[in-house]
CSV table of C-alpha atoms and ligand atoms in Angstrom, one decimal:
chain,number,residue,atom,x,y,z
Q,1,UNK,CA,95.6,140.3,80.2
Q,2,UNK,CA,92.3,139.8,82.2
Q,3,UNK,CA,92.4,139.6,85.6
Q,4,UNK,CA,94.8,143.1,86.5
Q,5,UNK,CA,95.7,143.4,90.0
Q,6,UNK,CA,97.7,146.1,90.1
Q,7,UNK,CA,99.8,147.7,93.4
Q,8,UNK,CA,100.0,151.8,93.8
Q,9,UNK,CA,102.7,153.1,96.3
Q,10,UNK,CA,101.6,156.3,97.9
Q,11,UNK,CA,98.2,156.0,96.2
Q,12,UNK,CA,96.7,157.8,99.3
Q,13,UNK,CA,96.7,161.3,97.5
Q,14,UNK,CA,98.4,162.8,95.0
Q,15,UNK,CA,99.6,161.4,91.6
Q,16,UNK,CA,99.0,157.9,93.2
Q,17,UNK,CA,95.4,158.6,94.1
Q,18,UNK,CA,94.7,159.9,90.9
Q,19,UNK,CA,96.2,156.7,89.3
Q,20,UNK,CA,94.2,154.4,91.4
Q,21,UNK,CA,91.0,156.0,90.7
Q,22,UNK,CA,91.7,156.0,86.6
Q,23,UNK,CA,93.0,152.1,86.6
Q,24,UNK,CA,89.9,151.4,89.2
Q,25,UNK,CA,87.4,152.9,86.2
Q,26,UNK,CA,89.5,150.7,84.0
Q,27,UNK,CA,88.8,147.4,85.8
Q,28,UNK,CA,92.0,146.7,88.1
Q,29,UNK,CA,91.8,145.7,91.3
Q,30,UNK,CA,94.1,147.8,93.0
Q,31,UNK,CA,95.9,148.0,96.4
Q,32,UNK,CA,96.2,151.5,97.5
Q,33,UNK,CA,99.6,151.6,99.6
Q,34,UNK,CA,100.1,154.7,102.2
Q,35,UNK,CA,102.6,154.9,104.9
Q,36,UNK,CA,100.2,157.4,107.0
Q,37,UNK,CA,97.4,159.0,106.1
Q,38,UNK,CA,95.2,156.2,106.7
Q,39,UNK,CA,91.9,158.1,106.1
Q,40,UNK,CA,92.8,159.4,103.0
Q,41,UNK,CA,93.5,156.0,101.6
Q,42,UNK,CA,90.2,154.9,103.2
Q,43,UNK,CA,88.7,157.6,101.4
Q,44,UNK,CA,90.7,156.5,98.0
Q,45,UNK,CA,89.2,153.0,98.5
Q,46,UNK,CA,85.6,153.9,99.2
Q,47,UNK,CA,85.3,156.1,96.8
Q,48,UNK,CA,86.6,153.0,94.2
Q,49,UNK,CA,84.0,150.9,95.7
Q,50,UNK,CA,81.1,153.4,95.6
Q,51,UNK,CA,81.9,153.4,92.0
Q,52,UNK,CA,81.6,149.2,91.4
Q,53,UNK,CA,85.4,148.9,92.0
Q,54,UNK,CA,87.6,146.7,94.1
Q,55,UNK,CA,90.7,148.0,96.3
Q,56,UNK,CA,92.4,147.3,99.4
Q,57,UNK,CA,94.6,150.0,101.4
Q,58,UNK,CA,97.1,148.1,103.4
Q,59,UNK,CA,99.9,150.6,105.3
Q,60,UNK,CA,103.7,150.2,104.7
Q,61,UNK,CA,106.8,152.0,104.9
Q,62,UNK,CA,108.4,151.1,101.2
Q,63,UNK,CA,111.6,152.3,103.3
Q,64,UNK,CA,111.4,149.0,105.7
Q,65,UNK,CA,111.8,146.2,103.6
Q,66,UNK,CA,110.2,144.0,106.1
Q,67,UNK,CA,106.9,146.3,105.8
Q,68,UNK,CA,106.8,145.6,101.7
Q,69,UNK,CA,107.2,142.0,102.2
Q,70,UNK,CA,104.5,142.0,104.6
Q,71,UNK,CA,102.2,144.0,102.0
Q,72,UNK,CA,103.1,141.8,98.9
Q,73,UNK,CA,102.1,138.3,101.3
Q,74,UNK,CA,98.4,140.6,102.2
Q,75,UNK,CA,98.0,140.9,98.4
Q,76,UNK,CA,98.4,137.5,97.5
Q,77,UNK,CA,96.2,136.8,100.0
Q,78,UNK,CA,93.8,138.7,99.8
Q,79,UNK,CA,93.5,139.7,96.3
Q,80,UNK,CA,95.3,137.2,93.9
Q,81,UNK,CA,98.4,137.1,91.7
Q,82,UNK,CA,99.9,140.4,91.1
Q,83,UNK,CA,100.2,142.1,87.2
Q,84,UNK,CA,101.0,145.5,87.9
Q,85,UNK,CA,102.9,147.8,89.9
Q,86,UNK,CA,103.2,151.4,90.5
Q,87,UNK,CA,106.5,152.3,91.9
Q,88,UNK,CA,105.1,155.8,92.7
Q,89,UNK,CA,105.8,156.6,96.7
Q,90,UNK,CA,108.5,159.2,96.9
Q,91,UNK,CA,109.9,162.1,99.0
Q,92,UNK,CA,111.6,165.3,99.2
Q,93,UNK,CA,112.8,167.2,101.5
Q,94,UNK,CA,113.5,171.3,102.3
Q,95,UNK,CA,114.4,173.2,99.9
Q,96,UNK,CA,118.4,173.6,100.4
Q,97,UNK,CA,122.1,173.7,98.7
Q,98,UNK,CA,124.3,171.1,98.8
Q,99,UNK,CA,125.6,173.3,102.0
Q,100,UNK,CA,123.1,172.7,103.7
Q,101,UNK,CA,122.5,168.6,102.8
Q,102,UNK,CA,123.8,166.1,105.3
Q,103,UNK,CA,124.0,162.2,105.3
Q,104,UNK,CA,121.4,161.5,107.4
Q,105,UNK,CA,118.9,163.7,104.6
Q,106,UNK,CA,120.6,162.1,101.9
Q,107,UNK,CA,119.6,158.7,103.5
Q,108,UNK,CA,116.3,159.1,103.9
Q,109,UNK,CA,115.6,160.5,100.6
Q,110,UNK,CA,117.4,157.3,98.9
Q,111,UNK,CA,115.6,154.8,101.3
Q,112,UNK,CA,112.2,156.1,100.1
Q,113,UNK,CA,113.0,156.9,96.3
Q,114,UNK,CA,115.4,154.6,95.8
Q,115,UNK,CA,115.2,151.3,98.0
Q,116,UNK,CA,111.9,151.1,98.1
Q,117,UNK,CA,111.4,151.5,94.6
Q,118,UNK,CA,114.2,148.2,94.1
Q,119,UNK,CA,112.6,146.0,96.4
Q,120,UNK,CA,108.8,146.4,95.5
Q,121,UNK,CA,110.4,145.8,92.3
Q,122,UNK,CA,112.4,142.6,93.7
Q,123,UNK,CA,109.0,141.7,95.1
Q,124,UNK,CA,106.7,141.8,92.3
Q,125,UNK,CA,109.5,140.4,89.6
Q,126,UNK,CA,108.9,137.2,91.9
Q,127,UNK,CA,105.9,137.1,91.9
Q,128,UNK,CA,104.8,137.9,87.8
Q,129,UNK,CA,108.2,136.4,86.0
Q,130,UNK,CA,107.6,133.4,83.8
Q,131,UNK,CA,110.2,131.4,85.2
Q,132,UNK,CA,108.3,132.0,88.7
Q,133,UNK,CA,105.3,130.7,87.4
Q,134,UNK,CA,103.8,133.9,86.9
Q,135,UNK,CA,101.8,135.7,84.0
Q,136,UNK,CA,104.2,138.7,83.8
Q,137,UNK,CA,103.1,142.2,84.0
Q,138,UNK,CA,103.8,145.7,83.8
Q,139,UNK,CA,105.8,148.0,85.8
Q,140,UNK,CA,105.7,151.8,86.0
Q,141,UNK,CA,108.5,153.7,87.9
Q,142,UNK,CA,107.4,157.6,89.1
Q,143,UNK,CA,110.6,159.4,88.5
Q,144,UNK,CA,110.9,163.1,87.9
Q,145,UNK,CA,112.3,165.6,85.3
Q,146,UNK,CA,114.2,166.7,88.0
Q,147,UNK,CA,116.6,163.4,87.2
Q,148,UNK,CA,117.6,165.3,83.9
Q,149,UNK,CA,117.3,168.9,84.9
Q,150,UNK,CA,118.9,168.8,88.7
Q,151,UNK,CA,116.9,170.9,91.0
Q,152,UNK,CA,119.7,172.8,91.9
Q,153,UNK,CA,119.5,174.7,95.2
Q,154,UNK,CA,116.0,173.2,95.6
Q,155,UNK,CA,117.2,169.7,95.9
Q,156,UNK,CA,119.7,167.7,94.4
Q,157,UNK,CA,119.0,164.7,96.6
Q,158,UNK,CA,115.9,164.2,95.3
Q,159,UNK,CA,116.8,164.5,91.5
Q,160,UNK,CA,119.6,162.4,92.1
Q,161,UNK,CA,117.2,159.9,93.8
Q,162,UNK,CA,115.4,160.3,90.3
Q,163,UNK,CA,118.2,159.5,88.5
Q,164,UNK,CA,118.7,156.1,90.3
Q,165,UNK,CA,115.0,155.4,89.3
Q,166,UNK,CA,115.4,156.0,85.1
Q,167,UNK,CA,118.7,154.0,85.8
Q,168,UNK,CA,116.3,151.2,87.4
Q,169,UNK,CA,114.3,151.2,84.7
Q,170,UNK,CA,116.4,151.0,81.9
Q,171,UNK,CA,118.4,148.4,83.8
Q,172,UNK,CA,115.1,145.9,85.0
Q,173,UNK,CA,113.8,146.2,81.8
Q,174,UNK,CA,116.6,144.2,80.1
Q,175,UNK,CA,116.4,142.0,83.2
Q,176,UNK,CA,113.3,140.8,82.7
Q,177,UNK,CA,112.4,141.7,79.2
Q,178,UNK,CA,112.2,138.0,78.1
Q,179,UNK,CA,109.9,137.2,81.6
Q,180,UNK,CA,107.1,138.8,80.3
Q,181,UNK,CA,107.4,142.0,82.2
Q,182,UNK,CA,107.6,145.5,81.0
Q,183,UNK,CA,109.4,148.7,82.8
Q,184,UNK,CA,108.9,152.2,82.1
Q,185,UNK,CA,108.7,155.5,83.6
Q,186,UNK,CA,107.0,158.4,83.7
Q,187,UNK,CA,108.9,161.9,84.5
Q,188,UNK,CA,106.7,164.5,85.1
Q,189,UNK,CA,107.7,168.2,86.0
Q,190,UNK,CA,105.7,170.4,88.1
Q,191,UNK,CA,102.4,169.1,89.3
Q,192,UNK,CA,99.6,170.1,91.7
Q,193,UNK,CA,99.9,168.1,94.6
Q,194,UNK,CA,100.7,168.6,98.5
Q,195,UNK,CA,104.6,167.5,98.0
Q,196,UNK,CA,105.7,170.8,97.1
Q,197,UNK,CA,104.2,171.5,100.5
Q,198,UNK,CA,106.6,169.3,102.3
Q,199,UNK,CA,109.8,171.0,100.2
Q,200,UNK,CA,108.7,174.3,102.0
Q,201,UNK,CA,106.6,176.0,99.1
Q,202,UNK,CA,103.3,175.0,98.8
Q,203,UNK,CA,102.9,177.3,95.8
Q,204,UNK,CA,105.7,176.4,94.2
Q,205,UNK,CA,104.4,175.6,90.9
Q,206,UNK,CA,102.0,178.9,90.7
Q,207,UNK,CA,105.6,180.2,91.2
Q,208,UNK,CA,107.7,178.6,88.6
Q,209,UNK,CA,104.9,178.1,85.8
Q,210,UNK,CA,105.6,180.9,84.0
Q,211,UNK,CA,108.9,179.6,82.8
Q,212,UNK,CA,107.4,176.6,81.0
Q,213,UNK,CA,106.7,176.3,77.7
Q,214,UNK,CA,103.2,175.3,78.3
Q,215,UNK,CA,102.9,178.4,80.5
Q,216,UNK,CA,101.1,175.7,83.3
Q,217,UNK,CA,101.6,173.1,86.0
Q,218,UNK,CA,100.4,169.5,85.3
Q,219,UNK,CA,97.7,168.2,87.2
Q,220,UNK,CA,97.7,164.4,88.6
Q,221,UNK,CA,95.2,163.5,86.7
Q,222,UNK,CA,97.1,163.8,83.5
Q,223,UNK,CA,100.3,161.9,84.8
Q,224,UNK,CA,97.5,159.0,85.4
Q,225,UNK,CA,96.6,158.7,81.9
Q,226,UNK,CA,100.1,157.7,81.2
Q,227,UNK,CA,100.7,155.7,83.9
Q,228,UNK,CA,97.6,153.9,82.8
Q,229,UNK,CA,98.7,153.7,79.0
Q,230,UNK,CA,102.2,152.2,79.9
Q,231,UNK,CA,100.1,149.3,82.0
Q,232,UNK,CA,98.1,148.5,79.5
Q,233,UNK,CA,98.2,146.0,76.7
Q,234,UNK,CA,98.3,149.3,74.4
Q,235,UNK,CA,101.6,149.7,75.3
Q,236,UNK,CA,103.1,145.9,74.6
Q,237,UNK,CA,105.6,146.5,72.8
Q,238,UNK,CA,106.8,149.3,74.9
Q,239,UNK,CA,109.7,148.5,77.5
Q,240,UNK,CA,112.5,150.9,79.2
Q,241,UNK,CA,111.1,153.7,78.1
Q,242,UNK,CA,110.3,156.7,79.3
Q,243,UNK,CA,107.7,159.5,79.2
Q,244,UNK,CA,108.4,163.1,79.7
Q,245,UNK,CA,105.1,165.2,80.8
Q,246,UNK,CA,106.8,168.4,82.1
Q,247,UNK,CA,105.0,171.0,79.9
Q,248,UNK,CA,107.6,171.0,77.3
Q,249,UNK,CA,110.4,171.9,79.6
C,1,NAP,P1,102.6,163.3,97.5
C,1,NAP,O1,101.3,164.1,97.4
C,1,NAP,O2,103.5,163.9,98.5
C,1,NAP,O3,101.9,161.9,97.7
C,1,NAP,C1,102.8,160.9,98.4
C,1,NAP,C2,102.5,159.8,98.8
C,1,NAP,O4,103.5,158.7,98.6
C,1,NAP,C3,102.0,160.1,99.8
C,1,NAP,O5,100.7,158.7,99.3
C,1,NAP,C4,102.3,158.8,100.8
C,1,NAP,O6,101.7,158.2,101.9
C,1,NAP,C5,103.2,158.1,100.3
C,1,NAP,N1,104.3,158.0,100.8
C,1,NAP,C6,105.5,159.0,101.1
C,1,NAP,N2,107.0,158.2,101.7
C,1,NAP,C7,106.0,156.8,101.8
C,1,NAP,C8,106.9,155.5,102.2
C,1,NAP,N3,107.8,155.6,102.7
C,1,NAP,N4,106.3,154.6,102.3
C,1,NAP,C9,104.9,154.3,101.6
C,1,NAP,N5,104.3,155.4,101.1
C,1,NAP,C10,105.0,156.7,101.2
C,1,NAP,O7,103.5,163.4,96.4
C,1,NAP,P2,102.9,163.2,94.7
C,1,NAP,O8,103.6,164.7,94.3
C,1,NAP,O9,101.9,163.0,94.3
C,1,NAP,O10,104.6,162.3,94.2
C,1,NAP,C11,104.1,160.9,93.7
C,1,NAP,C12,105.3,160.6,92.5
C,1,NAP,O11,105.5,161.7,91.9
C,1,NAP,C13,106.6,160.6,93.3
C,1,NAP,O12,107.9,159.9,93.3
C,1,NAP,C14,107.4,162.3,93.2
C,1,NAP,O13,108.7,162.3,93.4
C,1,NAP,C15,106.7,162.2,92.1
C,1,NAP,N6,107.2,163.6,91.4
C,1,NAP,C16,105.6,164.4,91.6
C,1,NAP,C17,105.9,165.9,91.0
C,1,NAP,C18,105.2,166.9,91.6
C,1,NAP,O14,105.2,167.9,90.9
C,1,NAP,N7,104.0,166.9,92.3
C,1,NAP,C19,107.1,166.2,90.0
C,1,NAP,C20,107.8,165.0,89.3
C,1,NAP,C21,107.6,163.9,90.2
C,1,NAP,P3,101.4,159.2,103.3
C,1,NAP,O15,100.2,160.4,102.6
C,1,NAP,O16,100.6,158.3,103.9
C,1,NAP,O17,102.2,159.7,103.8
């Protein structure tokens, strides 16, 4: 595929940011989505442009359907026909056990992690599917090892939302396989990003890493490599697949 135009949700920091910088090096034109941290998103765009790449920052809360629709319209207008989507934006809440969970918290997590990813996938398919006059493309969902492990006493609501992302990956990959669209997922384990601070424990990776077979946490750049491969033509016969990246766990 020649002109690769790719949306990464939640690309202002962490895994999304690392993926943006790598894909820009590989020649993708990028939409850098973020929710609220405009300065960080602008910095990612500036870095890409300084290195000769092309990127645009677009604010949209993916939990809000109308904001997602408007973001895709902006991509149509300012970047061109979308060929790739990285469903990366995700949230978790303070570490807790089931007794502390309530419906509001669960709904908040699912609105971003599940509904947001579904609606982004819907808008991407509308643009990429051969039956809609598109040229095909690739979607990579950022799930988590938590979907397999369950995150007990930390955030089983988050883990369950990632279980839904795994099922989205399987179901959508089958639904659009004949439409020129591949759908795959990565399942990172403990990666050094700011997300753990949102769960109330900034040092979580270093606390838990001794329990991992590889005895270390992962870097966002390591996850970015797998995402970039799944998006690329090198993975042209790969769909409905999962890459576990959790240091052996
Ligand atoms: P992070 O450092 O906390 O960054 C999250 C990104 O998502 C930010 O750019 C944030 O934008 C954006 N975001 C959050 N809610 C959003 C919303 N409703 N709409 C649009 N953007 C939103 O997270 P990360 O650790 O890189 O995680 C990225 C993905 O990897 C997530 O899906 C996460 O579940 C998954 N993952 C992470 C780990 C890990 O150990 N870090 C492990 C497994 C899976 P703002 O900055 O503007 O708020």
